[in-house]
Tab-separated table of C-alpha atoms and ligand atoms in Angstrom:
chain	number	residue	atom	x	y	z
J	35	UNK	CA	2.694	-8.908	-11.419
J	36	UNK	CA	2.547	-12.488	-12.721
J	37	UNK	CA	3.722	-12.554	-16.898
J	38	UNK	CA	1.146	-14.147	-18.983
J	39	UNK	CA	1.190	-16.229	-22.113
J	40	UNK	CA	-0.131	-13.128	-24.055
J	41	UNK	CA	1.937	-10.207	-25.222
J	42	UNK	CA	0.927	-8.389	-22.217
J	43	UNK	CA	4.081	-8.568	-19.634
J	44	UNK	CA	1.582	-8.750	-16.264
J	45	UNK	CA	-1.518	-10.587	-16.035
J	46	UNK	CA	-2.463	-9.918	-12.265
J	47	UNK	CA	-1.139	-7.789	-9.346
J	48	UNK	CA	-1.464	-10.002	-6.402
J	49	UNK	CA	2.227	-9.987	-4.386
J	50	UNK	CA	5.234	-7.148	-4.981
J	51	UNK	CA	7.449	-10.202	-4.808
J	52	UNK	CA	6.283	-10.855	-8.624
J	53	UNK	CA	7.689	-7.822	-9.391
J	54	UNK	CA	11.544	-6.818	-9.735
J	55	UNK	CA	13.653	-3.607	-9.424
J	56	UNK	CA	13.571	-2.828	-13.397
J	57	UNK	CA	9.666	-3.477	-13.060
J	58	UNK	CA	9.469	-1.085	-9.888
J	59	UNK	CA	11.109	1.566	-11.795
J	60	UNK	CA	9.040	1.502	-14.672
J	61	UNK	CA	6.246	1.391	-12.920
J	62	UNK	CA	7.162	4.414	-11.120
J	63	UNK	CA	7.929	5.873	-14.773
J	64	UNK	CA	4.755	5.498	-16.079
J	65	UNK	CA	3.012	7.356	-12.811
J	66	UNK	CA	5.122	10.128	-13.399
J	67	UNK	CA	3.920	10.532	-17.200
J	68	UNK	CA	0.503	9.780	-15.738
J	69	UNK	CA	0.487	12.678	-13.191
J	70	UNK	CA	-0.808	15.645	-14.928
J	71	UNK	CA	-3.840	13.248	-15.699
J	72	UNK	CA	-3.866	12.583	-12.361
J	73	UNK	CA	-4.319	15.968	-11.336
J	74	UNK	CA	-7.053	16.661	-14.204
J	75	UNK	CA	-4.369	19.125	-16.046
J	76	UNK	CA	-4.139	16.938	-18.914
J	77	UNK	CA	-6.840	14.369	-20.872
J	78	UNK	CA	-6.671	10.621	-21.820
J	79	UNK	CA	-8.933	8.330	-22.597
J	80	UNK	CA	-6.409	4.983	-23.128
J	81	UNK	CA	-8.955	2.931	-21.076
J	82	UNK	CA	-11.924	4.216	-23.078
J	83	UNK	CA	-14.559	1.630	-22.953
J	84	UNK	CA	-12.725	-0.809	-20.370
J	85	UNK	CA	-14.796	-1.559	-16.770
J	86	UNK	CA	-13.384	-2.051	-13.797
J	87	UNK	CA	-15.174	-3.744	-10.931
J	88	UNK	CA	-13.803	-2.716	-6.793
J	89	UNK	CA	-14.945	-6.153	-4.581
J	90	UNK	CA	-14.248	-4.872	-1.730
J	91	UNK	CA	-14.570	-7.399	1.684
J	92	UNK	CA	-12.751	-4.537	4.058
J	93	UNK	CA	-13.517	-0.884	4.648
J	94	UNK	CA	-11.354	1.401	2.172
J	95	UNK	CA	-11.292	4.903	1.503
J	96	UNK	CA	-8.062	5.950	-0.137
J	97	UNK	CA	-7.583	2.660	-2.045
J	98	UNK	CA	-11.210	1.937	-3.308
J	99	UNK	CA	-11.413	5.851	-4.619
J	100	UNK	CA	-8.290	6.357	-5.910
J	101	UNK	CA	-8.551	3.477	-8.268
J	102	UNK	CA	-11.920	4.902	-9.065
J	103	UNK	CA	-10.390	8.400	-9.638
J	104	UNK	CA	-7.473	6.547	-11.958
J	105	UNK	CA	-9.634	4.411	-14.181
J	106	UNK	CA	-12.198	7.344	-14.922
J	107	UNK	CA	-9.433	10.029	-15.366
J	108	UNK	CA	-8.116	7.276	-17.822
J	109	UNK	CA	-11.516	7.331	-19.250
J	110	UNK	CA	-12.888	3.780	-17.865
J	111	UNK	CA	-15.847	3.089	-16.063
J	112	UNK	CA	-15.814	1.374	-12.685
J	113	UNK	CA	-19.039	-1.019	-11.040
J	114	UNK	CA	-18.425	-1.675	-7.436
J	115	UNK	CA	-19.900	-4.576	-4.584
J	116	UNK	CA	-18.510	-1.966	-1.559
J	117	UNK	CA	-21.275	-3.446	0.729
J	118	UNK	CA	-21.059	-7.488	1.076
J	119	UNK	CA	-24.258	-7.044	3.425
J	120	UNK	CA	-26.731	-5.916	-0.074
J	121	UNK	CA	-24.516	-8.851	-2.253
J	122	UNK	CA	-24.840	-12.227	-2.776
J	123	UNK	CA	-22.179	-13.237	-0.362
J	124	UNK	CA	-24.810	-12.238	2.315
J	125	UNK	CA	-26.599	-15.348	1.162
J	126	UNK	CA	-23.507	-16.723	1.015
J	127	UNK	CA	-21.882	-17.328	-1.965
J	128	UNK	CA	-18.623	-17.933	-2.211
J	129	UNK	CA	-16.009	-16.078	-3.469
J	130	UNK	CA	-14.858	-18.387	-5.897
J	131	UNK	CA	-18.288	-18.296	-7.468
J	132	UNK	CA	-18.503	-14.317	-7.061
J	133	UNK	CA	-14.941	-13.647	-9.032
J	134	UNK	CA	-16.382	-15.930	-11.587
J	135	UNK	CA	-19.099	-14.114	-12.580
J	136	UNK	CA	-17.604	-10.865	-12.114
J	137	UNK	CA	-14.636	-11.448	-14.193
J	138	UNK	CA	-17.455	-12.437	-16.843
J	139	UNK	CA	-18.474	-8.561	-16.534
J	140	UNK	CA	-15.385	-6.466	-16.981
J	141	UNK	CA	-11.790	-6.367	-17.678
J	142	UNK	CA	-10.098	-6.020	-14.425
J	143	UNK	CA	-11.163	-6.718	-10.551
J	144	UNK	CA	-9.684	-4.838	-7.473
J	145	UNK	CA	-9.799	-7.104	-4.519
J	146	UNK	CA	-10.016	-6.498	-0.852
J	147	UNK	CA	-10.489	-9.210	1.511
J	148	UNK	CA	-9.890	-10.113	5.281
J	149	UNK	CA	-8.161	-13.598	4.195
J	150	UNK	CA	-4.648	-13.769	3.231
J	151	UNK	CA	-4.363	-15.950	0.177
J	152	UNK	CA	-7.774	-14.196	-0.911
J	153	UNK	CA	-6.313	-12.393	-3.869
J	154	UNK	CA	-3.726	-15.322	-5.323
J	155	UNK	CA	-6.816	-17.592	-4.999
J	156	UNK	CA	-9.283	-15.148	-6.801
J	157	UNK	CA	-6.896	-14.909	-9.555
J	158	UNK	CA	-6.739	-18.431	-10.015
J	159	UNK	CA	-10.399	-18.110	-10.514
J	160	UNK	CA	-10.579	-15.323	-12.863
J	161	UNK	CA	-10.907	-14.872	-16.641
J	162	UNK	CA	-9.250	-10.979	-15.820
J	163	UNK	CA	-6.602	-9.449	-14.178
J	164	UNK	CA	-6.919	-9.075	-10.113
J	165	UNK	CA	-5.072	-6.424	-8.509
J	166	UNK	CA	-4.615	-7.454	-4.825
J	167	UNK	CA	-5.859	-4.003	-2.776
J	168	UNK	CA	-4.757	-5.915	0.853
J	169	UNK	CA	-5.554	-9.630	1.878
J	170	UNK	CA	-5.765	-9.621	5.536
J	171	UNK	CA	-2.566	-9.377	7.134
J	172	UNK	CA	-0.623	-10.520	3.874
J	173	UNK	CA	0.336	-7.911	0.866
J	174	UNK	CA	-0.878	-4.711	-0.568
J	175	UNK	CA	1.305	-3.868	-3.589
J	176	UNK	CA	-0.114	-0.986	-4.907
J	177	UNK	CA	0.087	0.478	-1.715
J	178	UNK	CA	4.098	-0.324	-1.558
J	179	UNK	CA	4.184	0.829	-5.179
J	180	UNK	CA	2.662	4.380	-4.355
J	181	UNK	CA	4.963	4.500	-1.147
J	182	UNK	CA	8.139	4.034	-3.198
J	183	UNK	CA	6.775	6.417	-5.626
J	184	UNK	CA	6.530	8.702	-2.802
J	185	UNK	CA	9.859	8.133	-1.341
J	186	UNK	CA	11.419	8.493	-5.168
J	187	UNK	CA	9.720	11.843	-5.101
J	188	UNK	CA	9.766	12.977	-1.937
J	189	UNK	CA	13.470	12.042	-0.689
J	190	UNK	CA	15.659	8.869	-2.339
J	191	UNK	CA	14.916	5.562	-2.800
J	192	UNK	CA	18.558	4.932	-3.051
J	193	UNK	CA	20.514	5.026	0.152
J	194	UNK	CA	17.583	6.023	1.846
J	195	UNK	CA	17.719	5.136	5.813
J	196	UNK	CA	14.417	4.406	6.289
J	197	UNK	CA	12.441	3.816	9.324
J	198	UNK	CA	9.038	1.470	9.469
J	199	UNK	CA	7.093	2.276	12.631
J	200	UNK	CA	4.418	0.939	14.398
J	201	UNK	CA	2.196	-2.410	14.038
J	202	UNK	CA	4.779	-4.319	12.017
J	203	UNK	CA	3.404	-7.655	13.038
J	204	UNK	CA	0.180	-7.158	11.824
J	205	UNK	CA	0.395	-4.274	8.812
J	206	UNK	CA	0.213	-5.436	5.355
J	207	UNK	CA	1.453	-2.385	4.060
J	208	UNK	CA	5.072	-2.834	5.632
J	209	UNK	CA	4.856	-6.398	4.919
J	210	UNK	CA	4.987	-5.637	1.382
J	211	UNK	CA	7.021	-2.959	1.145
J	212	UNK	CA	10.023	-3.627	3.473
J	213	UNK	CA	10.393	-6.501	1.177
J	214	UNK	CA	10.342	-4.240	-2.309
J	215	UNK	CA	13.708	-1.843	-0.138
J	216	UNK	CA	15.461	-4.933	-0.051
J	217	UNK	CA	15.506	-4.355	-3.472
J	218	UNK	CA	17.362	-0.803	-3.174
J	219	UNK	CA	19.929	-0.078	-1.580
J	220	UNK	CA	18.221	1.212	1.544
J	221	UNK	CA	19.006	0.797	5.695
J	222	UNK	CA	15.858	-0.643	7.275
J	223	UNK	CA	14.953	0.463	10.940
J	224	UNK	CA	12.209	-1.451	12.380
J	225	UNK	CA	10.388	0.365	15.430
J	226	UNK	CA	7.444	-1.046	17.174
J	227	UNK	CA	6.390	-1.805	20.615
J	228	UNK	CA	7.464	-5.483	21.626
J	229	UNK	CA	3.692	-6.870	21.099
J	230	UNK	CA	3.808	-5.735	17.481
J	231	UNK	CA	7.352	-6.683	16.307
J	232	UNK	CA	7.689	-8.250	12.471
J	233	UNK	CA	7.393	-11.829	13.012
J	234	UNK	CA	10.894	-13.695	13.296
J	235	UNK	CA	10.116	-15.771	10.418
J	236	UNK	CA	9.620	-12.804	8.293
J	237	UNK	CA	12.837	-11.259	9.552
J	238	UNK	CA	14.378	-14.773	8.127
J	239	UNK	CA	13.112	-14.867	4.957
J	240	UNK	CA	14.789	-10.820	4.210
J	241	UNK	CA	18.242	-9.935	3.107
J	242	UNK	CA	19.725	-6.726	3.322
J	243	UNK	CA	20.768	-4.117	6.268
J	244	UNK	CA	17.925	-4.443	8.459
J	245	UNK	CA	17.587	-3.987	12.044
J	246	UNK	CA	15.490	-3.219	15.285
J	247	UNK	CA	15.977	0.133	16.765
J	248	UNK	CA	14.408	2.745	19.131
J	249	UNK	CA	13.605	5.791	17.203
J	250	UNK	CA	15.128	8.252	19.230
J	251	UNK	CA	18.235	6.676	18.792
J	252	UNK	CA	18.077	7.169	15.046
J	253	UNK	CA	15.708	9.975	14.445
J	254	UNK	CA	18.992	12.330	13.806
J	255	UNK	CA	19.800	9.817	10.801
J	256	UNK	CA	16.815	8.701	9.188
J	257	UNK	CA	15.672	10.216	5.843
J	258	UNK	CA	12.013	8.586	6.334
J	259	UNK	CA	9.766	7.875	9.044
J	260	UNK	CA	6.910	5.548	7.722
J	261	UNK	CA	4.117	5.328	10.752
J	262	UNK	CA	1.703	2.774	10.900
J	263	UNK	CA	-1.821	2.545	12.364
J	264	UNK	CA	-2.222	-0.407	14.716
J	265	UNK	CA	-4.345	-2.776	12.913
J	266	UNK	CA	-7.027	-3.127	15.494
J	267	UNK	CA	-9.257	-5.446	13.551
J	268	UNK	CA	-6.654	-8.013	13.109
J	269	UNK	CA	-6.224	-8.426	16.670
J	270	UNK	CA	-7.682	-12.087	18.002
J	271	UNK	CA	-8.496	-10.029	20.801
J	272	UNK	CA	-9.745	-7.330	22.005
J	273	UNK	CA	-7.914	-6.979	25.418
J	274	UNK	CA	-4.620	-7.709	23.830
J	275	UNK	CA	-5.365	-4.160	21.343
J	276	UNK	CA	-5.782	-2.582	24.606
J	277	UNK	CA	-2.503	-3.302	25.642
J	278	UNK	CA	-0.873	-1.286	23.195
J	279	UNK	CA	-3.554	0.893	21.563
J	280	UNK	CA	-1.584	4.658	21.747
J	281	UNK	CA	1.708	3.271	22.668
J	282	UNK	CA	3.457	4.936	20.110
J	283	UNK	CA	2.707	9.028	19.216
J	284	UNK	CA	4.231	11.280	17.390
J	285	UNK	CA	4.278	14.649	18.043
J	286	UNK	CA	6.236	18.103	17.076
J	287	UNK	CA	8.408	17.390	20.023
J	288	UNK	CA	9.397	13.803	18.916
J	289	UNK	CA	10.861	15.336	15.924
J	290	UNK	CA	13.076	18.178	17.166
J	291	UNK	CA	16.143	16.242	16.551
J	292	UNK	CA	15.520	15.288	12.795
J	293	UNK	CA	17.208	16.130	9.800
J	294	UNK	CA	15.628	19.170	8.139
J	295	UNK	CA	14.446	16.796	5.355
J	296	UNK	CA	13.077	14.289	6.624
J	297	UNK	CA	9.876	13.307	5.337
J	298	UNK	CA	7.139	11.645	7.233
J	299	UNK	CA	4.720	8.928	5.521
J	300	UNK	CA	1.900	6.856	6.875
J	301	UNK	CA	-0.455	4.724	4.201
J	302	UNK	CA	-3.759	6.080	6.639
J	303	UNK	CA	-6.329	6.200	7.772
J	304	UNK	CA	-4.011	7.195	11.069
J	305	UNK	CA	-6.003	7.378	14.407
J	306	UNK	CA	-3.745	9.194	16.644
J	307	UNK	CA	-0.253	7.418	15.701
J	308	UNK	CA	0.823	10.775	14.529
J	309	UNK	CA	-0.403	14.279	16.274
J	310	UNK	CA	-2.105	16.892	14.015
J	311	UNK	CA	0.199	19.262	15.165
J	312	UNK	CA	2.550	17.590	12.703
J	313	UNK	CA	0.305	18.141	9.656
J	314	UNK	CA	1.585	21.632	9.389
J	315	UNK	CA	5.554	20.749	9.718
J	316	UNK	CA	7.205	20.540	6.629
J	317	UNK	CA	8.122	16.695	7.184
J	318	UNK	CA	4.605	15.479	6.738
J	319	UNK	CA	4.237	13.748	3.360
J	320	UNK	CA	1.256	11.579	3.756
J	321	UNK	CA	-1.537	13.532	1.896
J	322	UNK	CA	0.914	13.912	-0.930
J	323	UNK	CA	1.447	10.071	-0.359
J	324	UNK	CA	-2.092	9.796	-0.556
J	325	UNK	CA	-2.727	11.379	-3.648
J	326	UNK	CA	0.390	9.586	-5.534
J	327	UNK	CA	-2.206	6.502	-5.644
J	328	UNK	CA	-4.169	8.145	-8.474
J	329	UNK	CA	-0.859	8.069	-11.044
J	330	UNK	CA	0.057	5.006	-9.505
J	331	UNK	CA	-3.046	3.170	-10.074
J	332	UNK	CA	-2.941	4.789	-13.678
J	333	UNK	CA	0.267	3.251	-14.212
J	334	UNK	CA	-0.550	-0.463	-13.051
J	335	UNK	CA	-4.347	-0.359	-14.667
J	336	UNK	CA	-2.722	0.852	-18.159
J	337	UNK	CA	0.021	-2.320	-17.682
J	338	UNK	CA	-2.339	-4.835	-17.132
J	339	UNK	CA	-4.992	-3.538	-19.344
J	340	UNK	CA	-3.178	-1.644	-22.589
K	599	NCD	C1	-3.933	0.463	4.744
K	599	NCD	C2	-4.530	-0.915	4.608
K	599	NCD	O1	-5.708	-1.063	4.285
K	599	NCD	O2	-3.769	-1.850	4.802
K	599	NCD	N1	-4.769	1.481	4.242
K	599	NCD	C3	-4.654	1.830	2.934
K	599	NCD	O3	-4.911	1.051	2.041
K	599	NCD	N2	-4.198	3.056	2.670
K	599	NCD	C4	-3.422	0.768	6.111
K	599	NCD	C5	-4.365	0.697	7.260
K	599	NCD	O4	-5.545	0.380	7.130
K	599	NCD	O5	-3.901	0.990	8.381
């Protein structure tokens, strides 16, 4: 989160690079005071009377909801442009124009958009925060923010030996938060069929004990397994998806080696990366994961809007 002239410390949410270890961990702090409001045991209204917009460009589920679910729990309200087909930008207005007038509505815009850049450029155009939900291919902090939370929860975030599975060329999700475990002391295993490797440029740009490995070689050692869907609508083509769509499954049997706490995460929606036989195993993590967004959220709405 960029700091801002005001006494506020953030201003927008747009990259996890903006943000450092001591930021991370407070962060994660604050969720963890936010949780029993998260879960509807406790009350607070600390956003009374704030709005909250979603633009969202992309399909969402998870993300779009569960920052609906955070700013109401918080007692906000929240207006949302889900569907760019019944908006202006059907006629098509731009989105310079669109975060203009929005940010003359409320006090804080979630963005989703197909472009990379989309969010950093929004902000630049916005009287309010913007929270970057996932520009194309590029970042999605919150989501890295809720995974760490989850790891921190779940297993260690320090020392953990974690391994990041699946469309790493094209998944925002382990773009942005392979480059937050740099940050801790953690082993990085990257896993992914040839097609979908993390680009060698982004390899370059990363310090810190990273390397390419085939899972069963290290499913005795790792402490997490993150799985990733194969981001199908990135593809330039269609044939080339084919080439690789259900290359990589996992299944009860893939995991009969692994330490006895190992957890398993995956951001979803999954499509078949992981087997629903392994819902009911006690490494699966990823509803848990999924819910985590709700104190999350809290935490980063209260930051950028207390
Ligand atoms: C992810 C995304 O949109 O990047 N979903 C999410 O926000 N939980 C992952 C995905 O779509 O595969």
């Amino acid at each position: 989160m960029s700091a801002s002239k005001n006494d506020r410390k953030f201003k927008h949410l747009i990259s996890i690079d903006e943000l450092s270890k001591d930021d991370i961990l407070y962060i994660l702090d604050r969720a963890a005071e936010f949780e029993d409001v998260a879960k509807g045991k406790k009350v607070s209204k600390v956003l009374e009377g704030r709005i909250l917009a979603n633009l969202f460009f992309e399909p969402s589920t998870r993300t779009r909801m569960s920052f609906e679910a955070a700013m109401k729990r918080l007692g906000g309200c929240v207006i949302n442009m889900t569907d760019t087909e019944i908006s202006s930008v059907a006629k098509g207005e731009s989105l310079a124009d669109t975060i203009r007038v929005v940010s003359n509505y409320v006090d804080v815009i979630v963005l989703r958009h197909p472009l990379e850049g989309a969010a950093k450029f929004a902000s630049e155009n916005s009287k309010v925060p913007i929270i970057n939900a996932g520009d194309g291919a590029g970042q999605h902090p919150t989501q890295t923010l809720l995974d760490l939370y989850t790891i921190q929860k779940e297993s260690r975030l320090d020392g953990c030996r974690i391994a990041l599975m699946g469309d790493l060329k094209y998944s925002r999700t382990v773009h942005s938060l392979i480059r937050a475990l740099t940050l801790f002391r953690t082993k990085i295993y990257l896993v992914s069929p040839p097609m979908l490797r993390l680009p060698d440029d982004f390899i370059d740009d990363l310090s810190g004990d990273i390397q390419e490995a085939e899972l069963e070689d290290i499913i005795e050692e790792i402490d997490v397994l993150y799985v990733t869907r194969i981001q199908k609508e990135r593809f330039p083509d269609e044939e080339e998806y084919r080439k690789v769509s259900g290359s990589y499954i996992i299944t009860s049997k893939t995991l009969e080696r692994a330490r006895e706490s190992l957890i398993i995460m995956h951001p979803l929606p999954r499509v078949n990366e992981i087997g629903t036989d392994v819902d009911r195993l006690r490494f699966a993590r990823y509803f848990e994961q999924a819910f985590y967004g709700v104190p999350i959220r809290m935490a980063i709405l209260f930051e950028l809007l207390k």
